[in-house]
Coordinates of C-alpha atoms and ligand atoms in Angstrom, one line a residue:
X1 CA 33.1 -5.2 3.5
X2 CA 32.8 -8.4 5.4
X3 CA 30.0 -7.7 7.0
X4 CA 28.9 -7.4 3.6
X5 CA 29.7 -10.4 2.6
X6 CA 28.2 -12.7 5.1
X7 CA 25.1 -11.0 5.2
X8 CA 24.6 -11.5 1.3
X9 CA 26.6 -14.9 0.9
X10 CA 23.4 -16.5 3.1
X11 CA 20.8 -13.8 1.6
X12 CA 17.3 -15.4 2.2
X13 CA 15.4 -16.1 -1.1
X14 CA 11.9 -17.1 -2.1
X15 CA 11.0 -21.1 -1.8
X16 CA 9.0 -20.4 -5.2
X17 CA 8.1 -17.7 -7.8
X18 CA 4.1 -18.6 -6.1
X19 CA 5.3 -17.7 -3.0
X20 CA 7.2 -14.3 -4.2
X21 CA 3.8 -13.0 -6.4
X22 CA 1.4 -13.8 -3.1
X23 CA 4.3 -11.5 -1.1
X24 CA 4.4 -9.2 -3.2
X25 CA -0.1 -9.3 -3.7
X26 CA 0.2 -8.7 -0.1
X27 CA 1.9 -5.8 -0.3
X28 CA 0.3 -4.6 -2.8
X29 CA -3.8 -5.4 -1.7
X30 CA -4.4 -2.9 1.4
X31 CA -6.3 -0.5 3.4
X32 CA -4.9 1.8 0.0
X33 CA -7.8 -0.8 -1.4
X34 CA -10.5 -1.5 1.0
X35 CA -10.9 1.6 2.7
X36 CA -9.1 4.7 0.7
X37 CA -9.7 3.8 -3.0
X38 CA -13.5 3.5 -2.7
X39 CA -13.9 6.7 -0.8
X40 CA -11.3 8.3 -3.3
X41 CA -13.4 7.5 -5.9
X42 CA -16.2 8.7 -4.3
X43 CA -15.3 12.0 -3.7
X44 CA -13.4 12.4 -7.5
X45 CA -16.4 11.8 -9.5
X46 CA -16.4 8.2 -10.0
X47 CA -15.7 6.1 -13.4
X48 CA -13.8 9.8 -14.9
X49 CA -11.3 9.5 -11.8
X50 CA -11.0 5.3 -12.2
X51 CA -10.1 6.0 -15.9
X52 CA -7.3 8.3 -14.5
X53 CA -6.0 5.9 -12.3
X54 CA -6.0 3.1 -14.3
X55 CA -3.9 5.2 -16.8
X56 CA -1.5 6.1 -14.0
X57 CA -0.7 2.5 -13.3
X58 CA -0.5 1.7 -16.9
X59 CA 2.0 4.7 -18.1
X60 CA 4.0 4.8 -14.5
X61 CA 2.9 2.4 -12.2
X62 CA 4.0 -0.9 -13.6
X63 CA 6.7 0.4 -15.4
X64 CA 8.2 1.4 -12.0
X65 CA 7.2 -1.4 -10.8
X66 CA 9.1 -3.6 -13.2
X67 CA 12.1 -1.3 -12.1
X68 CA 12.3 -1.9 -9.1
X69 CA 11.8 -5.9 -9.2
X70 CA 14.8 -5.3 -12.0
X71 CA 17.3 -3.4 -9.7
X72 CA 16.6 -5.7 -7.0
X73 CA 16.7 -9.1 -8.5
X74 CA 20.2 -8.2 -10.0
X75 CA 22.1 -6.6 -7.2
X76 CA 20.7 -9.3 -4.9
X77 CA 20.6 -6.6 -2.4
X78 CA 18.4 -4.0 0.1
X79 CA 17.0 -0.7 -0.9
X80 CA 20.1 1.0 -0.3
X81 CA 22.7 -1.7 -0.9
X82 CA 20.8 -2.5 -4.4
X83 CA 21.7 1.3 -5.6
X84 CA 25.3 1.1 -4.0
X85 CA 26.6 -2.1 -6.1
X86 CA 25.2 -1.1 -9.3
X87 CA 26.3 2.5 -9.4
X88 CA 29.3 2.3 -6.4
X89 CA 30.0 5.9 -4.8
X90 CA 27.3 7.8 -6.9
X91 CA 24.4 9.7 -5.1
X92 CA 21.7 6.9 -6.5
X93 CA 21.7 5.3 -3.1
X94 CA 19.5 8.5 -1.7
X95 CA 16.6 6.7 -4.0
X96 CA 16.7 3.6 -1.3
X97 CA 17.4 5.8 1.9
X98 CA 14.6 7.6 0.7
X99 CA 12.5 4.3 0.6
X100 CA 13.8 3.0 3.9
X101 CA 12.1 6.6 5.2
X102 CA 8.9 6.4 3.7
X103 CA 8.3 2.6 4.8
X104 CA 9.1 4.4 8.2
X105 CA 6.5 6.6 8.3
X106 CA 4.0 5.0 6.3
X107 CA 3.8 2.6 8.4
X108 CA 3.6 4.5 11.3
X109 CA 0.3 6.1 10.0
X110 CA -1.3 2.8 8.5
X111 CA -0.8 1.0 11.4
X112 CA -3.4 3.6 13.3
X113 CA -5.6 2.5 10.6
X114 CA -4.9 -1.0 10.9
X115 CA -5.9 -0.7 14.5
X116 CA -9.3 0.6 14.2
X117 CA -9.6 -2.1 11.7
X118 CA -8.4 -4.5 14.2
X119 CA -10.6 -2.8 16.7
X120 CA -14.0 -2.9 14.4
X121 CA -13.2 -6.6 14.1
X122 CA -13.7 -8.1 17.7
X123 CA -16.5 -5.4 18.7
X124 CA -18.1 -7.1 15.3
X125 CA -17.5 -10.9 16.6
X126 CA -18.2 -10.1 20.3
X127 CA -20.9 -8.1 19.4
X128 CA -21.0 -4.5 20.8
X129 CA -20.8 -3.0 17.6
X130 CA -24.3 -4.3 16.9
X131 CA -25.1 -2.1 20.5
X132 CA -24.3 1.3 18.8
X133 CA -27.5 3.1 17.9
X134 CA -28.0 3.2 14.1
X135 CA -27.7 7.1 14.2
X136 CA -24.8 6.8 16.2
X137 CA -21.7 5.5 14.5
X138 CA -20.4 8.7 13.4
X139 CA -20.2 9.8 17.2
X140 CA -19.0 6.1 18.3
X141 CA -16.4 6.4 16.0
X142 CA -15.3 9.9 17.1
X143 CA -14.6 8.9 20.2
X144 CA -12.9 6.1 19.9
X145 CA -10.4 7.6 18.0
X146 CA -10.1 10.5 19.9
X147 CA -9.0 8.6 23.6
X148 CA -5.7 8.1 24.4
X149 CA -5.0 3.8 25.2
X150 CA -7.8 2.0 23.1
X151 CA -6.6 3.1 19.9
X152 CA -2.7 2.9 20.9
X153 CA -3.4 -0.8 21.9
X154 CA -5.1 -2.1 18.8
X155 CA -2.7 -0.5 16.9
X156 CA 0.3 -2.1 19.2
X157 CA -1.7 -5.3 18.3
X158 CA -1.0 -4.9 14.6
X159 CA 2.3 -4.1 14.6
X160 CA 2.9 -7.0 16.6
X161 CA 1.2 -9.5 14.6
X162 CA 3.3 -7.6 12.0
X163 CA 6.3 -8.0 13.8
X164 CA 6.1 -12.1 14.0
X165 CA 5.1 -12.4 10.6
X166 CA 8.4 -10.4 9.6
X167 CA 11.1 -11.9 12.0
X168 CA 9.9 -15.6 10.7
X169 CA 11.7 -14.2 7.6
X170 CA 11.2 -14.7 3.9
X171 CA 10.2 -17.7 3.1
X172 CA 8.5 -19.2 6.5
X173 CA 7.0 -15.1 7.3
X174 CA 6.5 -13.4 4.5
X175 CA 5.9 -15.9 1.9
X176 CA 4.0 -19.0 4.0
X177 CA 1.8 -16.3 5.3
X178 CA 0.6 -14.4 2.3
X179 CA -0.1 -18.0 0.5
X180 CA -2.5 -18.2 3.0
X181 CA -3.8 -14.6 3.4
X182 CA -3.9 -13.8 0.0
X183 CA -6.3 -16.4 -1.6
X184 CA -8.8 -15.6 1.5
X185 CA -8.8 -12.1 0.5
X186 CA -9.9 -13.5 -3.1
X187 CA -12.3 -15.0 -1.5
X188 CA -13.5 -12.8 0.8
X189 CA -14.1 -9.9 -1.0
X190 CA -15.8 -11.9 -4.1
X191 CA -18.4 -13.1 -1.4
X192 CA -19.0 -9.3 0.0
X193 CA -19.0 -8.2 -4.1
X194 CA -21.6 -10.8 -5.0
X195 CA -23.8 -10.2 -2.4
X196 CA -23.5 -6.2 -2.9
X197 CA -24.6 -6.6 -6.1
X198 CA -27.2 -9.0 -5.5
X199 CA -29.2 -6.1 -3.2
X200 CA -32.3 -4.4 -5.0
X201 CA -31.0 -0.9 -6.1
X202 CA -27.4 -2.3 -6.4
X203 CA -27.5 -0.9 -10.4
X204 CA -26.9 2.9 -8.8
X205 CA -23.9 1.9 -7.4
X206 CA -22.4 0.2 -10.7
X207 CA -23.8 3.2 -12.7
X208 CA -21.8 5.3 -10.0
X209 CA -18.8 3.2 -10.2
X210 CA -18.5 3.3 -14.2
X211 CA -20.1 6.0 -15.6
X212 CA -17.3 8.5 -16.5
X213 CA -18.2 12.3 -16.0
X214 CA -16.1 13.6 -18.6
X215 CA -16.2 17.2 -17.0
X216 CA -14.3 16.2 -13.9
X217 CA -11.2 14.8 -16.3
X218 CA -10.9 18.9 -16.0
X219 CA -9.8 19.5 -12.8
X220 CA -5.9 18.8 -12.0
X221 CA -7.0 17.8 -8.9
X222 CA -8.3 14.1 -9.7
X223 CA -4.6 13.4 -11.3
X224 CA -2.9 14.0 -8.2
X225 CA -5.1 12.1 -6.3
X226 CA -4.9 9.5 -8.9
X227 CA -1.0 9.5 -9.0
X228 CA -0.7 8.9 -5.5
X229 CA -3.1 6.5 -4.8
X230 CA -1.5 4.4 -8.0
X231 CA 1.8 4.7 -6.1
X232 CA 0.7 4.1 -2.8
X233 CA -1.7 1.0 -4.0
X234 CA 1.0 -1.1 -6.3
X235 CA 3.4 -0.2 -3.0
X236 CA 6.2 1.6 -5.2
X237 CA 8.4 3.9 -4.8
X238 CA 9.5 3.0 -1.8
X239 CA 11.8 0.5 -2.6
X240 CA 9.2 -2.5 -1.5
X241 CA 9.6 -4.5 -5.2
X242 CA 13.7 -3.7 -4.4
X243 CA 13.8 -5.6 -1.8
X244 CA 11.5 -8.4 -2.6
X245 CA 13.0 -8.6 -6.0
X246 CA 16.4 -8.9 -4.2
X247 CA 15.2 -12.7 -2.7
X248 CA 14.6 -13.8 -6.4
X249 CA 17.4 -15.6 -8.3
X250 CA 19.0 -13.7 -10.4
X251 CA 17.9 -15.0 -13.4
X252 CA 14.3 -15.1 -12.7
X253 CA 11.9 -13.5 -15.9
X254 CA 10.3 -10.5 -13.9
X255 CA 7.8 -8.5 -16.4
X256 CA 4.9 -11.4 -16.4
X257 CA 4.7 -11.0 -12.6
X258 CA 4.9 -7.6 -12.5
X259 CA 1.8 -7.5 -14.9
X260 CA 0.1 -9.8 -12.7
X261 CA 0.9 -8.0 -9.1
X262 CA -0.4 -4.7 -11.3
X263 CA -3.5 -6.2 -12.9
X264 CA -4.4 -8.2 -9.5
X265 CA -4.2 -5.0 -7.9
X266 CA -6.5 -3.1 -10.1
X267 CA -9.3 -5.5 -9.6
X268 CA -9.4 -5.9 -6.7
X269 CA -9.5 -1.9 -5.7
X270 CA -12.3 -2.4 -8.0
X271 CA -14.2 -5.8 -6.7
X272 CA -13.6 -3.5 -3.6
X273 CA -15.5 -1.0 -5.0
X274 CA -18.1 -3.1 -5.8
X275 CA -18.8 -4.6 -2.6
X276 CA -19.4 -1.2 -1.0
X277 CA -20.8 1.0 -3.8
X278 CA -24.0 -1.2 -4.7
X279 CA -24.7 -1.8 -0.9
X280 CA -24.2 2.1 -0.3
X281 CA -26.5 3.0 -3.0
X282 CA -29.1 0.6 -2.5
X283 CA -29.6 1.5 1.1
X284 CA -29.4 5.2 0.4
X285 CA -26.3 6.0 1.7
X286 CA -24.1 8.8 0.4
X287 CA -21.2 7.2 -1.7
X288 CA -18.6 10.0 -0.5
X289 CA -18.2 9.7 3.1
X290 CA -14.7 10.4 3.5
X291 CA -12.3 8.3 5.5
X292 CA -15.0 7.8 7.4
X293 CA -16.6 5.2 5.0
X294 CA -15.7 1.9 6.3
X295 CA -16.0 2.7 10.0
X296 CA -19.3 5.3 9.7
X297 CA -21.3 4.3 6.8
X298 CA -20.7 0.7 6.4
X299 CA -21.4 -0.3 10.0
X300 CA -24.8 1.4 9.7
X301 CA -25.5 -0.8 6.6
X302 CA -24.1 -3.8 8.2
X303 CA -27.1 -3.0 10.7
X304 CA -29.5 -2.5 8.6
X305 CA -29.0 -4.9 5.7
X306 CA -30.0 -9.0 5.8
X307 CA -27.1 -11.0 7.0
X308 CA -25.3 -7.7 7.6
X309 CA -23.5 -9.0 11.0
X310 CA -21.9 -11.7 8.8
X311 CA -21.0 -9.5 6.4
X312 CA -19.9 -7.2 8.6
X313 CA -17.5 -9.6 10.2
X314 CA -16.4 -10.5 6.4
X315 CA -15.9 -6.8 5.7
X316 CA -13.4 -6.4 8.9
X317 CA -11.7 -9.0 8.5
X318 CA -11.1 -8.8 4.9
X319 CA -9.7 -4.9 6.4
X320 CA -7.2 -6.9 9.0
X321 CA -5.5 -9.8 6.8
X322 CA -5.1 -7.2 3.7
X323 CA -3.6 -4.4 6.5
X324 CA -1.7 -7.1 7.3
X325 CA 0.1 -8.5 4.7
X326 CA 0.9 -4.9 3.3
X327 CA 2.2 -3.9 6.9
X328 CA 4.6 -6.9 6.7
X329 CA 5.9 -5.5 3.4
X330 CA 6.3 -2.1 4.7
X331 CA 8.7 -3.4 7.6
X332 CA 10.7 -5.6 5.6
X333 CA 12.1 -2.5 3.6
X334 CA 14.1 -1.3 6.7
X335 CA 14.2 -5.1 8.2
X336 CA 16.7 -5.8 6.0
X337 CA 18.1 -2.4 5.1
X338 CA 19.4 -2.6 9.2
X339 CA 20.2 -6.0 9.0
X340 CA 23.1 -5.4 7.1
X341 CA 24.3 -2.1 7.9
X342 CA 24.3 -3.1 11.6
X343 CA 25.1 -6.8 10.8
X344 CA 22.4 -7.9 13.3
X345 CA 19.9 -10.9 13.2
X346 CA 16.2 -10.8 11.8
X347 CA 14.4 -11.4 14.7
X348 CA 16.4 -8.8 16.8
X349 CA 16.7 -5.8 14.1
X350 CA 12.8 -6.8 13.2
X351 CA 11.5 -6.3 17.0
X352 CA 13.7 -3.2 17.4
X353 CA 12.5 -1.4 14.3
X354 CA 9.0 -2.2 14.6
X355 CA 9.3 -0.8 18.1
X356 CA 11.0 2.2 16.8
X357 CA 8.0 2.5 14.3
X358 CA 5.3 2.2 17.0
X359 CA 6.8 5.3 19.1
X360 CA 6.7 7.2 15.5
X361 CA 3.3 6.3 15.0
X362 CA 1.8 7.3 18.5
X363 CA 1.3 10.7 17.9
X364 CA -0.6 10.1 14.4
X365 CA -3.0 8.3 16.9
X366 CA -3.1 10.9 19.1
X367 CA -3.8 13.1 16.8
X368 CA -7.5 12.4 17.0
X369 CA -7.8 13.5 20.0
X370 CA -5.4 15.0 22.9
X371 CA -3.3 16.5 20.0
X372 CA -5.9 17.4 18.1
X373 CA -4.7 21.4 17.8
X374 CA -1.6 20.1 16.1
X375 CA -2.3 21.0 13.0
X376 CA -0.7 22.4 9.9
X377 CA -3.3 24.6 7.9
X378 CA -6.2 22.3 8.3
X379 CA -4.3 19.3 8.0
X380 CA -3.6 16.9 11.4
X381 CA -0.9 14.8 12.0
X382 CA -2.3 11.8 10.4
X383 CA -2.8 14.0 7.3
X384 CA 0.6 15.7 7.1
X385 CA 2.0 12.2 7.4
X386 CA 0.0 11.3 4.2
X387 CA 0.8 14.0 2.4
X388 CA 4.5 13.9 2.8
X389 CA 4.8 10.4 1.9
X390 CA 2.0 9.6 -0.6
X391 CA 2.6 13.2 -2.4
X392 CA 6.6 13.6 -2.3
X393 CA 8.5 10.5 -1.0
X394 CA 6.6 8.3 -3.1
X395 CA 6.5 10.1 -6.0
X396 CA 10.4 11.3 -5.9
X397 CA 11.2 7.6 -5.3
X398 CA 9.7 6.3 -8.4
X399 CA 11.1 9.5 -10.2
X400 CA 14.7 8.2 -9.1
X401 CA 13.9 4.6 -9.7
X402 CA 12.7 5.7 -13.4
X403 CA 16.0 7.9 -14.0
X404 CA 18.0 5.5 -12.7
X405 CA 17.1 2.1 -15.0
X406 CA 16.2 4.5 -18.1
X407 CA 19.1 6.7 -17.9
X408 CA 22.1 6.2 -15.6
X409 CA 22.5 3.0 -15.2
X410 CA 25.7 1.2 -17.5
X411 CA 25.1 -2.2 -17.2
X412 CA 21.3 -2.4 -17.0
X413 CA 20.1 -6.1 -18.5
X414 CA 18.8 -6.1 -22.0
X415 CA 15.2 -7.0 -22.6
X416 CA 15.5 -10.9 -22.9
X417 CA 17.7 -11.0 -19.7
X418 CA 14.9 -9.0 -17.9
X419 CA 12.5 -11.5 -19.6
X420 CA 10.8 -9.4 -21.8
X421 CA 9.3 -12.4 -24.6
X422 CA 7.8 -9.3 -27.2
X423 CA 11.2 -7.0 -27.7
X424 CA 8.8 -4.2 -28.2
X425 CA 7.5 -4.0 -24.8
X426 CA 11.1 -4.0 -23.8
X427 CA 11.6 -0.7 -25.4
X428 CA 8.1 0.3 -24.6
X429 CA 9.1 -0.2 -20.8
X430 CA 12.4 1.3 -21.1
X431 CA 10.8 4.6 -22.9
X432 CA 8.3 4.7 -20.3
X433 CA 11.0 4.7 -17.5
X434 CA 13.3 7.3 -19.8
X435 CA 10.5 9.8 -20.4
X436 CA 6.4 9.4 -19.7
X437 CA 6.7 8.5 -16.2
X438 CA 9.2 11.3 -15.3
X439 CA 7.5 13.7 -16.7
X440 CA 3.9 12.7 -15.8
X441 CA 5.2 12.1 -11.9
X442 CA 7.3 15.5 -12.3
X443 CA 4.2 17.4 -13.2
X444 CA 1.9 16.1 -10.9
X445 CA 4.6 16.7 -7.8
X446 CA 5.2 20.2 -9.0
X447 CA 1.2 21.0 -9.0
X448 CA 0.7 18.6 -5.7
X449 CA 3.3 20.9 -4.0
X450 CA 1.5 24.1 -5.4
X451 CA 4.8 25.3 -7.8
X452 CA 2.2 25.2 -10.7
Ligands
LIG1 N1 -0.2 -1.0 -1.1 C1 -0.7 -0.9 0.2 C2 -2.2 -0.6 0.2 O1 -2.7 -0.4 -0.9 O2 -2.7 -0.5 1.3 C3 0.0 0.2 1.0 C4 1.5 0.2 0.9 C5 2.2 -0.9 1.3 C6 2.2 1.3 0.4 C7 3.6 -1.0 1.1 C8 3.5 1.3 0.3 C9 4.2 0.2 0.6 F1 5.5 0.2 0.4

């Protein structure tokens, strides 16, 4: 109980409400962004899948969304602390362990990612990844994720960036950096959008991008895929908007930002889509590539296209910052979780559990390569780790985050103390959290783990 005490007595906060929507942008603009949603798309069919997703994060997306910032911002809390004040003893406090998990192992896996990012970067500046032969990226690529140390290191080198962003703390990590990050991102993506669509042939790509094939709205598939790349894009269900709402005063009006974090989210998976699609198409390229996308088919158009080595630099470091800012995000979660169950300092608990997350994420690395027979089904390590976080621990965590604020808890705020201005939103919102986004997420788990 002391402990308790000082640790929240001196809880860090945000230096403005600026500085908590850029955080919370960062966390929310990824590789979930850059390099999954366009190849997502891709593979789904298009504008039928991106009007699927965009309903996800309308009908349970931001409404979770909202919930979280609302459990956070009033029990001034972490993910698990924030359940244990406002319902004491009860099991709710699962919801945040479960989050603490998840920002565990997602991590691990995106900071692989993050690494070959890191990695396409300087070969891009310094120039050897203009070497490759044109016909040759798929196998450059191969390789390099298949060795043992080059990966490991790149990916070592992200987490430590990560790591010195997060022990800064709050407001002089988390918040000074995103200012910075996040309106480069703006920019750097509008330049790689404008001069995608600029390209002769560019039109396929749009028509690609927003034509809705109404056929493919019949396969359950595209709604899982949707579901999960809503969660895993706005960053909930893992307990993320807990703990950032948890630095906001407590009387701070919460459902404008939310919007904002939501709607800046959607558009710029979608400016992201339009700085590759139009490119791809107009060079010929096929538009579904797989994960392989940004590191196989985009490097050959960076070759082959006018001022494609600049844009190629653009590209990979538009890949880096936004990995970055969403890594931070993913590490603060457990940051401060262990801060105050172990009552240690920031920069300590920060350097221990991103270590700790490092060793967890080696053998996704490997996975390309020495433990390439690990494999369950057809899925590899990297895979499994996507699928039990993206598919269940995301999912169940905005599940319990829904029941929670719509149902069980006593003393949730009214509308007007949230900061709801239009009372019918408010119930909107709260009907949204009671029914349509349990039942749409239940469904979509249940058929994702193959019970229906
Ligand atoms: N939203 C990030 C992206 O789109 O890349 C990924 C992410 C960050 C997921 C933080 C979950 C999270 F808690």
């Amino acid at each position: 109980m002391v402990q308790r005490l000082s640790h929240e007595a001196k809880r860090e906060q945000w230096g403005t409400k600026l500085g908590f929507v850029c955080a919370a942008m960062g966390s929310a603009l990824g590789l979930g962004n850059i390099w999954r949603f366009p190849y997502i798309v891709g593979e789904n069919g298009g504008g039928a899948f991106i009007l699927v997703y965009l309903a996800c994060i309308i009908i349970c997306g931001l409404p979770i969304m909202l919930g979280e910032l609302v459990i956070g911002r009033t029990a001034q809390s972490d993910a698990v602390g924030s359940f244990g004040k406002l319902a004491p003893k009860q099991i709710w406090s699962i919801g945040g362990l479960l989050g603490v998990l998840a920002g565990f192992f997602i991590l691990s896996f995106y900071s692989v990612v993050a690494g070959w990012a890191l990695k396409y970067l300087f070969s891009a500046v310094g120039g050897s990844l203009w070497e490759v032969d044109i016909a040759n990226y798929g196998k450059f690529f191969g390789v390099f994720i298949s060795e043992v140390w080059e990966p490991l290191i790149w990916q070592g080198a992200m987490m430590v960036a990560t790591i010195i962003m997060v022990a800064r703390g709050v407001k002089k990590g988390l918040e000074h950096w995103n200012r910075i990050l996040i309106p480069i991102l703006a920019i750097l993506v509008l330049i790689l959008a404008g001069y995608s669509m600029s390209l002769d042939g560019a039109v396929k790509g749009l028509t690609f991008l927003f034509a809705p094939d109404w056929a493919k709205l019949l396969e359950p598939e595209i709604y899982i895929i949707a579901l999960g790349q809503a969660f895993f894009s706005l960053s909930i269900g893992m307990a993320v908007f807990i703990t950032y709402g948890s630095y906001l005063a407590p009387n701070t009006r919460l459902p404008i930002s939310a919007g904002a974090i939501a709607t800046g989210d959607t558009v710029f998976a979608i400016v992201a889509g339009l700085a590759i699609f139009p490119a791809v198409f107009a060079f010929g390229l096929s538009p579904s590539a797989g994960p392989g996308l940004s590191f196989i088919v985009l490097p050959e158009l960076f070759q082959t296209m006018p001022f494609g080595k600049i844009i190629g630099i653009l590209f990979f470091l538009l890949l880096v910052f936004a990995a970055l800012t969403s890594m931070a995000s993913l590490l603060e979660v457990p940051v401060s979780f262990f801060m105050r169950v172990f009552d240690q300092g920031r920069s300590r608990t920060t350097l221990i559990v991103g270590f700790l997350i490092y060793a967890i994420g080696i053998p996704s690395s490997l996975g390309f390569g020495v433990l390439n027979d690990v494999k369950w089904g057809t899925k590899s390590i990297i895979d499994v780790m996507e699928f039990l976080t993206l598919n269940l621990a995301l999912p169940i965590g905005g599940m319990i985050t829904a029941f929670f604020v719509g149902w069980a808890w006593r003393d949730r705020p009214g509308s007007s103390v949230i900061g709801f201005k239009n009372q019918v939103l408010g119930v909107l919102w709260l009907w949204s959290l009671r029914i349509v986004a349990p039942i749409t997420v239940f469904c979509v788990f249940l058929r994702s783990v193959g019970l229906i």
